[in-house]
């Protein structure tokens, strides 16, 4: 199958063909020394898909460096069941096995599950349905979300939840279960995402999900019924150590911006926020977020300047000077970051209009200080700051409306369509 160019962006999502004769789903079962469980697992999965799955499917056994009879069992299943394919890899690693098979596969939806079938197979169709319909990019079974029903020991429960907490705090992940062996991905997403995933072992899942989430792709979560396999061959301590190393590596790469996540962006028009809706200005949500971020920084700058100037002058003078300097910086930052205006064209005009907006803010804050002085005579510094914060919140809301509707109005149509 022809691979997309390395820098190619993702195409728009579209529902897949419902033809039964077309192979829509490729379910990969990565195995290492599973001669006892493999045949029963494959036959059970095959029976389930035959009876319940309304599309064409394939089951691929990915044997990664087994040293027992697993290759022979895989070959036997390949020969006796039409929908089963066996692939042999000479190097161990679940991530390596999935990368190899998913890269070779021609199915538009790719999935994998552990050989022990700890996850109830009734969740398989809900897992892949959002990918087939074009709703989502990836789907994961979750043992930690509401509605899941899980039977496992205290030790594994603690490790799983602790790892999830590490991902949420260290990588700001929002998905609930990275390591459940029950996942699916659209082929077009896998073709772009897999070259960015470095891990070849158990951290493969986490890295895949973190990169997809940071690129803005949609991850669908399915609550599952899951029963722990007490005979699992997974080495918990070694796996946990490798996962922590992976978290550090990904966190560092995200912090330094070395991951080309723009390769995973959906095209303009795929997101409903791209559409023109009567009565709803385009780009409003993105601009509001950008304005809030700039506002938070400029407010801190304003308060720092006010506290500095207040030591050598009165409250009104300190407020005016601090507000003037922070307003100039705020207008410049909003011009470039919030409204996407680049170059020197109309820069002076924008600053002049920004000063008018500044004057309105000055009137609000100065009026608040004057009212405070009339009400309490000699207010404390802390009271002055609290009043100024309140007045600035009102001034900030008015400032956003004026910047959007007046200062940068001629450019709003040009820049609002550039964001998803």
PDB file of N, CA, C and O in Angstrom, residues 150-176:
ATOM      1  N   UNK A 150     -14.877  -3.951  36.410  1.00  0.00           N
ATOM      2  CA  UNK A 150     -13.532  -4.530  36.423  1.00  0.00           C
ATOM      3  C   UNK A 150     -13.370  -5.450  37.624  1.00  0.00           C
ATOM      4  O   UNK A 150     -13.793  -5.122  38.736  1.00  0.00           O
ATOM      5  N   UNK A 151     -12.719  -6.583  37.372  1.00  0.00           N
ATOM      6  CA  UNK A 151     -12.370  -7.524  38.434  1.00  0.00           C
ATOM      7  C   UNK A 151     -10.858  -7.727  38.380  1.00  0.00           C
ATOM      8  O   UNK A 151     -10.331  -8.322  37.430  1.00  0.00           O
ATOM      9  N   UNK A 152     -10.146  -7.214  39.382  1.00  0.00           N
ATOM     10  CA  UNK A 152      -8.702  -7.411  39.445  1.00  0.00           C
ATOM     11  C   UNK A 152      -8.204  -7.134  40.849  1.00  0.00           C
ATOM     12  O   UNK A 152      -8.903  -6.540  41.682  1.00  0.00           O
ATOM     13  N   UNK A 153      -6.968  -7.550  41.109  1.00  0.00           N
ATOM     14  CA  UNK A 153      -6.393  -7.428  42.437  1.00  0.00           C
ATOM     15  C   UNK A 153      -6.053  -5.998  42.804  1.00  0.00           C
ATOM     16  O   UNK A 153      -5.943  -5.112  41.958  1.00  0.00           O
ATOM     17  N   UNK A 154      -5.845  -5.788  44.108  1.00  0.00           N
ATOM     18  CA  UNK A 154      -5.554  -4.457  44.631  1.00  0.00           C
ATOM     19  C   UNK A 154      -4.247  -3.898  44.060  1.00  0.00           C
ATOM     20  O   UNK A 154      -4.161  -2.708  43.744  1.00  0.00           O
ATOM     21  N   UNK A 155      -3.253  -4.745  43.919  1.00  0.00           N
ATOM     22  CA  UNK A 155      -1.949  -4.289  43.430  1.00  0.00           C
ATOM     23  C   UNK A 155      -2.053  -3.710  42.028  1.00  0.00           C
ATOM     24  O   UNK A 155      -1.565  -2.596  41.754  1.00  0.00           O
ATOM     25  N   UNK A 156      -2.694  -4.435  41.120  1.00  0.00           N
ATOM     26  CA  UNK A 156      -2.822  -3.952  39.747  1.00  0.00           C
ATOM     27  C   UNK A 156      -3.729  -2.718  39.676  1.00  0.00           C
ATOM     28  O   UNK A 156      -3.503  -1.817  38.869  1.00  0.00           O
ATOM     29  N   UNK A 157      -4.751  -2.694  40.507  1.00  0.00           N
ATOM     30  CA  UNK A 157      -5.643  -1.527  40.530  1.00  0.00           C
ATOM     31  C   UNK A 157      -4.868  -0.280  40.955  1.00  0.00           C
ATOM     32  O   UNK A 157      -5.004   0.794  40.347  1.00  0.00           O
ATOM     33  N   UNK A 158      -4.048  -0.419  41.983  1.00  0.00           N
ATOM     34  CA  UNK A 158      -3.270   0.717  42.479  1.00  0.00           C
ATOM     35  C   UNK A 158      -2.280   1.196  41.415  1.00  0.00           C
ATOM     36  O   UNK A 158      -2.148   2.401  41.159  1.00  0.00           O
ATOM     37  N   UNK A 159      -1.564   0.254  40.787  1.00  0.00           N
ATOM     38  CA  UNK A 159      -0.574   0.620  39.776  1.00  0.00           C
ATOM     39  C   UNK A 159      -1.238   1.329  38.599  1.00  0.00           C
ATOM     40  O   UNK A 159      -0.742   2.345  38.095  1.00  0.00           O
ATOM     41  N   UNK A 160      -2.384   0.814  38.171  1.00  0.00           N
ATOM     42  CA  UNK A 160      -3.081   1.403  37.033  1.00  0.00           C
ATOM     43  C   UNK A 160      -3.522   2.826  37.318  1.00  0.00           C
ATOM     44  O   UNK A 160      -3.328   3.742  36.505  1.00  0.00           O
ATOM     45  N   UNK A 161      -4.095   3.040  38.481  1.00  0.00           N
ATOM     46  CA  UNK A 161      -4.580   4.385  38.825  1.00  0.00           C
ATOM     47  C   UNK A 161      -3.416   5.338  39.095  1.00  0.00           C
ATOM     48  O   UNK A 161      -3.499   6.532  38.778  1.00  0.00           O
ATOM     49  N   UNK A 162      -2.337   4.831  39.680  1.00  0.00           N
ATOM     50  CA  UNK A 162      -1.170   5.679  39.916  1.00  0.00           C
ATOM     51  C   UNK A 162      -0.552   6.117  38.590  1.00  0.00           C
ATOM     52  O   UNK A 162      -0.159   7.284  38.420  1.00  0.00           O
ATOM     53  N   UNK A 163      -0.475   5.197  37.646  1.00  0.00           N
ATOM     54  CA  UNK A 163       0.074   5.529  36.335  1.00  0.00           C
ATOM     55  C   UNK A 163      -0.805   6.560  35.631  1.00  0.00           C
ATOM     56  O   UNK A 163      -0.313   7.512  35.011  1.00  0.00           O
ATOM     57  N   UNK A 164      -2.126   6.388  35.744  1.00  0.00           N
ATOM     58  CA  UNK A 164      -3.052   7.339  35.145  1.00  0.00           C
ATOM     59  C   UNK A 164      -2.868   8.724  35.754  1.00  0.00           C
ATOM     60  O   UNK A 164      -2.908   9.748  35.058  1.00  0.00           O
ATOM     61  N   UNK A 165      -2.633   8.780  37.064  1.00  0.00           N
ATOM     62  CA  UNK A 165      -2.404  10.057  37.746  1.00  0.00           C
ATOM     63  C   UNK A 165      -1.119  10.715  37.249  1.00  0.00           C
ATOM     64  O   UNK A 165      -1.067  11.937  37.051  1.00  0.00           O
ATOM     65  N   UNK A 166      -0.083   9.906  37.027  1.00  0.00           N
ATOM     66  CA  UNK A 166       1.181  10.435  36.513  1.00  0.00           C
ATOM     67  C   UNK A 166       0.982  11.055  35.133  1.00  0.00           C
ATOM     68  O   UNK A 166       1.499  12.133  34.826  1.00  0.00           O
ATOM     69  N   UNK A 167       0.209  10.384  34.282  1.00  0.00           N
ATOM     70  CA  UNK A 167      -0.041  10.905  32.942  1.00  0.00           C
ATOM     71  C   UNK A 167      -0.824  12.206  32.992  1.00  0.00           C
ATOM     72  O   UNK A 167      -0.561  13.139  32.226  1.00  0.00           O
ATOM     73  N   UNK A 168      -1.775  12.280  33.898  1.00  0.00           N
ATOM     74  CA  UNK A 168      -2.603  13.490  33.992  1.00  0.00           C
ATOM     75  C   UNK A 168      -1.808  14.675  34.530  1.00  0.00           C
ATOM     76  O   UNK A 168      -2.003  15.813  34.081  1.00  0.00           O
ATOM     77  N   UNK A 169      -0.940  14.418  35.484  1.00  0.00           N
ATOM     78  CA  UNK A 169      -0.175  15.513  36.071  1.00  0.00           C
ATOM     79  C   UNK A 169       1.083  15.827  35.268  1.00  0.00           C
ATOM     80  O   UNK A 169       1.454  16.986  35.111  1.00  0.00           O
ATOM     81  N   UNK A 170       1.747  14.802  34.744  1.00  0.00           N
ATOM     82  CA  UNK A 170       3.009  15.021  34.042  1.00  0.00           C
ATOM     83  C   UNK A 170       2.863  15.395  32.596  1.00  0.00           C
ATOM     84  O   UNK A 170       3.647  16.192  32.068  1.00  0.00           O
ATOM     85  N   UNK A 171       1.846  14.840  31.911  1.00  0.00           N
ATOM     86  CA  UNK A 171       1.668  15.096  30.485  1.00  0.00           C
ATOM     87  C   UNK A 171       0.340  15.763  30.168  1.00  0.00           C
ATOM     88  O   UNK A 171      -0.001  15.941  28.994  1.00  0.00           O
ATOM     89  N   UNK A 172      -0.431  16.106  31.206  1.00  0.00           N
ATOM     90  CA  UNK A 172      -1.738  16.751  31.031  1.00  0.00           C
ATOM     91  C   UNK A 172      -2.669  15.917  30.162  1.00  0.00           C
ATOM     92  O   UNK A 172      -3.470  16.453  29.392  1.00  0.00           O
ATOM     93  N   UNK A 173      -2.567  14.582  30.267  1.00  0.00           N
ATOM     94  CA  UNK A 173      -3.422  13.699  29.477  1.00  0.00           C
ATOM     95  C   UNK A 173      -4.851  13.730  30.011  1.00  0.00           C
ATOM     96  O   UNK A 173      -5.079  13.783  31.215  1.00  0.00           O
ATOM     97  N   UNK A 174      -5.822  13.673  29.093  1.00  0.00           N
ATOM     98  CA  UNK A 174      -7.223  13.688  29.499  1.00  0.00           C
ATOM     99  C   UNK A 174      -7.905  12.334  29.320  1.00  0.00           C
ATOM    100  O   UNK A 174      -9.004  12.134  29.824  1.00  0.00           O
ATOM    101  N   UNK A 175      -7.288  11.402  28.594  1.00  0.00           N
ATOM    102  CA  UNK A 175      -7.877  10.069  28.461  1.00  0.00           C
ATOM    103  C   UNK A 175      -7.681   9.315  29.777  1.00  0.00           C
ATOM    104  O   UNK A 175      -6.766   9.589  30.545  1.00  0.00           O
ATOM    105  N   UNK A 176      -8.530   8.337  30.026  1.00  0.00           N
ATOM    106  CA  UNK A 176      -8.586   7.741  31.362  1.00  0.00           C
ATOM    107  C   UNK A 176      -7.784   6.456  31.521  1.00  0.00           C
ATOM    108  O   UNK A 176      -7.452   6.085  32.647  1.00  0.00           O
TER     109      UNK A 176
END
